[in-house]
Short mmCIF file of N, CA and C in Angstrom, two decimals:
data_model
loop_
_atom_site.label_atom_id
_atom_site.label_comp_id
_atom_site.label_asym_id
_atom_site.label_seq_id
_atom_site.Cartn_x
_atom_site.Cartn_y
_atom_site.Cartn_z
N MET M 1 -37.91 14.16 84.15
CA MET M 1 -38.59 13.15 84.92
C MET M 1 -39.05 13.76 86.24
N LYS M 2 -40.27 13.47 86.60
CA LYS M 2 -40.78 13.95 87.87
C LYS M 2 -41.19 12.73 88.69
N PHE M 3 -40.71 12.68 89.94
CA PHE M 3 -40.99 11.54 90.80
C PHE M 3 -41.66 12.01 92.08
N ASN M 4 -42.46 11.12 92.65
CA ASN M 4 -42.99 11.42 93.98
C ASN M 4 -42.04 10.79 95.01
N ASP M 5 -42.27 11.08 96.28
CA ASP M 5 -41.35 10.61 97.32
C ASP M 5 -41.23 9.09 97.38
N GLU M 6 -42.33 8.39 97.25
CA GLU M 6 -42.30 6.93 97.32
C GLU M 6 -41.50 6.35 96.15
N GLN M 7 -41.76 6.86 94.96
CA GLN M 7 -41.05 6.38 93.78
C GLN M 7 -39.56 6.68 93.88
N THR M 8 -39.23 7.87 94.37
CA THR M 8 -37.82 8.25 94.54
C THR M 8 -37.13 7.30 95.51
N GLY M 9 -37.79 6.97 96.60
CA GLY M 9 -37.22 6.04 97.57
C GLY M 9 -37.00 4.66 96.99
N LEU M 10 -37.95 4.18 96.20
CA LEU M 10 -37.81 2.85 95.58
C LEU M 10 -36.69 2.82 94.55
N ILE M 11 -36.53 3.91 93.82
CA ILE M 11 -35.43 3.99 92.84
C ILE M 11 -34.10 3.97 93.58
N GLY M 12 -34.01 4.71 94.68
CA GLY M 12 -32.79 4.71 95.49
C GLY M 12 -32.49 3.32 96.04
N LEU M 13 -33.52 2.62 96.46
CA LEU M 13 -33.32 1.25 96.96
C LEU M 13 -32.83 0.32 95.85
N ALA M 14 -33.35 0.48 94.64
CA ALA M 14 -32.92 -0.35 93.52
C ALA M 14 -31.45 -0.11 93.20
N ILE M 15 -31.03 1.14 93.22
CA ILE M 15 -29.63 1.47 92.96
C ILE M 15 -28.75 0.92 94.08
N GLY M 16 -29.18 1.10 95.33
CA GLY M 16 -28.43 0.58 96.47
C GLY M 16 -28.31 -0.93 96.43
N ALA M 17 -29.39 -1.61 96.08
CA ALA M 17 -29.37 -3.07 96.00
C ALA M 17 -28.39 -3.53 94.92
N ALA M 18 -28.32 -2.79 93.82
CA ALA M 18 -27.38 -3.14 92.76
C ALA M 18 -25.94 -3.01 93.25
N VAL M 19 -25.64 -1.93 93.97
CA VAL M 19 -24.28 -1.73 94.49
C VAL M 19 -23.94 -2.82 95.50
N ILE M 20 -24.86 -3.14 96.38
CA ILE M 20 -24.62 -4.20 97.37
C ILE M 20 -24.40 -5.54 96.66
N GLY M 21 -25.17 -5.80 95.61
CA GLY M 21 -24.99 -7.03 94.84
C GLY M 21 -23.61 -7.11 94.22
N LEU M 22 -23.13 -5.99 93.70
CA LEU M 22 -21.78 -5.97 93.12
C LEU M 22 -20.71 -6.20 94.17
N VAL M 23 -20.87 -5.58 95.33
CA VAL M 23 -19.90 -5.76 96.42
C VAL M 23 -19.89 -7.22 96.86
N ALA M 24 -21.07 -7.81 97.00
CA ALA M 24 -21.17 -9.20 97.44
C ALA M 24 -20.51 -10.15 96.44
N GLU M 25 -20.58 -9.80 95.16
CA GLU M 25 -19.98 -10.64 94.13
C GLU M 25 -18.52 -10.27 93.87
N ARG M 26 -18.01 -9.30 94.61
CA ARG M 26 -16.62 -8.81 94.46
C ARG M 26 -16.33 -8.34 93.04
N ARG M 27 -17.32 -7.65 92.45
CA ARG M 27 -17.15 -7.07 91.13
C ARG M 27 -16.81 -5.59 91.27
N SER M 28 -16.19 -5.04 90.26
CA SER M 28 -15.86 -3.62 90.30
C SER M 28 -17.15 -2.80 90.24
N ILE M 29 -17.09 -1.61 90.82
CA ILE M 29 -18.25 -0.73 90.84
C ILE M 29 -17.97 0.43 89.88
N SER M 30 -18.75 0.48 88.84
CA SER M 30 -18.68 1.55 87.85
C SER M 30 -20.11 1.81 87.37
N ARG M 31 -20.27 2.86 86.64
CA ARG M 31 -21.60 3.16 86.10
C ARG M 31 -22.12 1.98 85.28
N ASP M 32 -21.28 1.42 84.44
CA ASP M 32 -21.71 0.31 83.59
C ASP M 32 -22.11 -0.93 84.38
N THR M 33 -21.31 -1.28 85.39
CA THR M 33 -21.65 -2.48 86.17
C THR M 33 -22.89 -2.25 87.03
N ILE M 34 -23.09 -1.03 87.51
CA ILE M 34 -24.30 -0.73 88.29
C ILE M 34 -25.52 -0.87 87.39
N ILE M 35 -25.45 -0.34 86.18
CA ILE M 35 -26.57 -0.45 85.25
C ILE M 35 -26.85 -1.91 84.92
N GLU M 36 -25.80 -2.68 84.65
CA GLU M 36 -25.97 -4.11 84.36
C GLU M 36 -26.65 -4.83 85.52
N GLU M 37 -26.23 -4.52 86.74
CA GLU M 37 -26.80 -5.18 87.92
C GLU M 37 -28.24 -4.76 88.15
N ILE M 38 -28.56 -3.49 87.95
CA ILE M 38 -29.96 -3.03 88.09
C ILE M 38 -30.82 -3.77 87.07
N GLU M 39 -30.35 -3.85 85.84
CA GLU M 39 -31.12 -4.53 84.81
C GLU M 39 -31.27 -6.02 85.11
N ARG M 40 -30.21 -6.65 85.62
CA ARG M 40 -30.28 -8.08 85.98
C ARG M 40 -31.30 -8.31 87.09
N GLN M 41 -31.23 -7.46 88.13
CA GLN M 41 -32.18 -7.60 89.24
C GLN M 41 -33.60 -7.30 88.77
N GLY M 42 -33.74 -6.35 87.87
CA GLY M 42 -35.06 -6.02 87.34
C GLY M 42 -35.68 -7.18 86.58
N ARG M 43 -34.84 -7.88 85.81
CA ARG M 43 -35.35 -9.06 85.08
C ARG M 43 -35.76 -10.16 86.05
N ASN M 44 -35.01 -10.30 87.14
CA ASN M 44 -35.30 -11.37 88.11
C ASN M 44 -36.51 -11.05 88.97
N ARG M 45 -36.73 -9.79 89.28
CA ARG M 45 -37.79 -9.42 90.22
C ARG M 45 -38.92 -8.64 89.60
N GLY M 46 -38.62 -7.92 88.55
CA GLY M 46 -39.55 -6.90 88.07
C GLY M 46 -40.68 -7.41 87.21
N ASP M 47 -41.85 -6.96 87.57
CA ASP M 47 -43.02 -7.10 86.73
C ASP M 47 -43.98 -5.99 87.15
N GLY M 48 -44.56 -5.34 86.20
CA GLY M 48 -45.48 -4.26 86.52
C GLY M 48 -44.76 -3.05 87.08
N VAL M 49 -45.25 -2.55 88.21
CA VAL M 49 -44.71 -1.34 88.82
C VAL M 49 -43.26 -1.55 89.23
N GLU M 50 -42.95 -2.70 89.79
CA GLU M 50 -41.58 -2.98 90.24
C GLU M 50 -40.61 -2.94 89.06
N GLY M 51 -40.99 -3.48 87.94
CA GLY M 51 -40.15 -3.45 86.74
C GLY M 51 -39.91 -2.03 86.27
N ASP M 52 -40.93 -1.19 86.39
CA ASP M 52 -40.81 0.21 86.00
C ASP M 52 -39.79 0.93 86.88
N ILE M 53 -39.76 0.60 88.15
CA ILE M 53 -38.80 1.21 89.08
C ILE M 53 -37.38 0.87 88.66
N PHE M 54 -37.13 -0.39 88.32
CA PHE M 54 -35.79 -0.80 87.89
C PHE M 54 -35.40 -0.10 86.59
N LEU M 55 -36.34 0.05 85.67
CA LEU M 55 -36.05 0.74 84.42
C LEU M 55 -35.68 2.20 84.66
N LYS M 56 -36.42 2.86 85.55
CA LYS M 56 -36.14 4.26 85.86
C LYS M 56 -34.82 4.41 86.60
N ALA M 57 -34.52 3.46 87.47
CA ALA M 57 -33.24 3.51 88.19
C ALA M 57 -32.08 3.37 87.21
N ALA M 58 -32.18 2.43 86.29
CA ALA M 58 -31.11 2.24 85.29
C ALA M 58 -31.00 3.48 84.41
N GLU M 59 -32.12 4.08 84.06
CA GLU M 59 -32.11 5.29 83.23
C GLU M 59 -31.40 6.45 83.95
N LEU M 60 -31.68 6.61 85.23
CA LEU M 60 -31.03 7.68 86.00
C LEU M 60 -29.53 7.47 86.09
N VAL M 61 -29.11 6.26 86.36
CA VAL M 61 -27.67 5.97 86.46
C VAL M 61 -27.02 6.17 85.09
N ARG M 62 -27.71 5.74 84.05
CA ARG M 62 -27.19 5.87 82.68
C ARG M 62 -26.95 7.34 82.34
N LYS M 63 -27.90 8.21 82.71
CA LYS M 63 -27.79 9.64 82.43
C LYS M 63 -26.78 10.33 83.33
N GLY M 64 -26.52 9.74 84.49
CA GLY M 64 -25.62 10.37 85.43
C GLY M 64 -26.26 11.49 86.21
N VAL M 65 -27.59 11.43 86.31
CA VAL M 65 -28.33 12.48 87.03
C VAL M 65 -28.44 12.12 88.49
#
């Protein structure tokens, strides 16, 4: 995967938002729960480019890269 700086920043924000969401809900933080939260937020917010960012963020966390 090759990303530009803007896309990389947005992916980082999506991952960070997922972690903050888990902390706010007092849920455990693990790779699986982060992926679930990214996907949940992506369904709630994502359409078009924004949805693609959430998909790529979940893919990166899933791979552990």
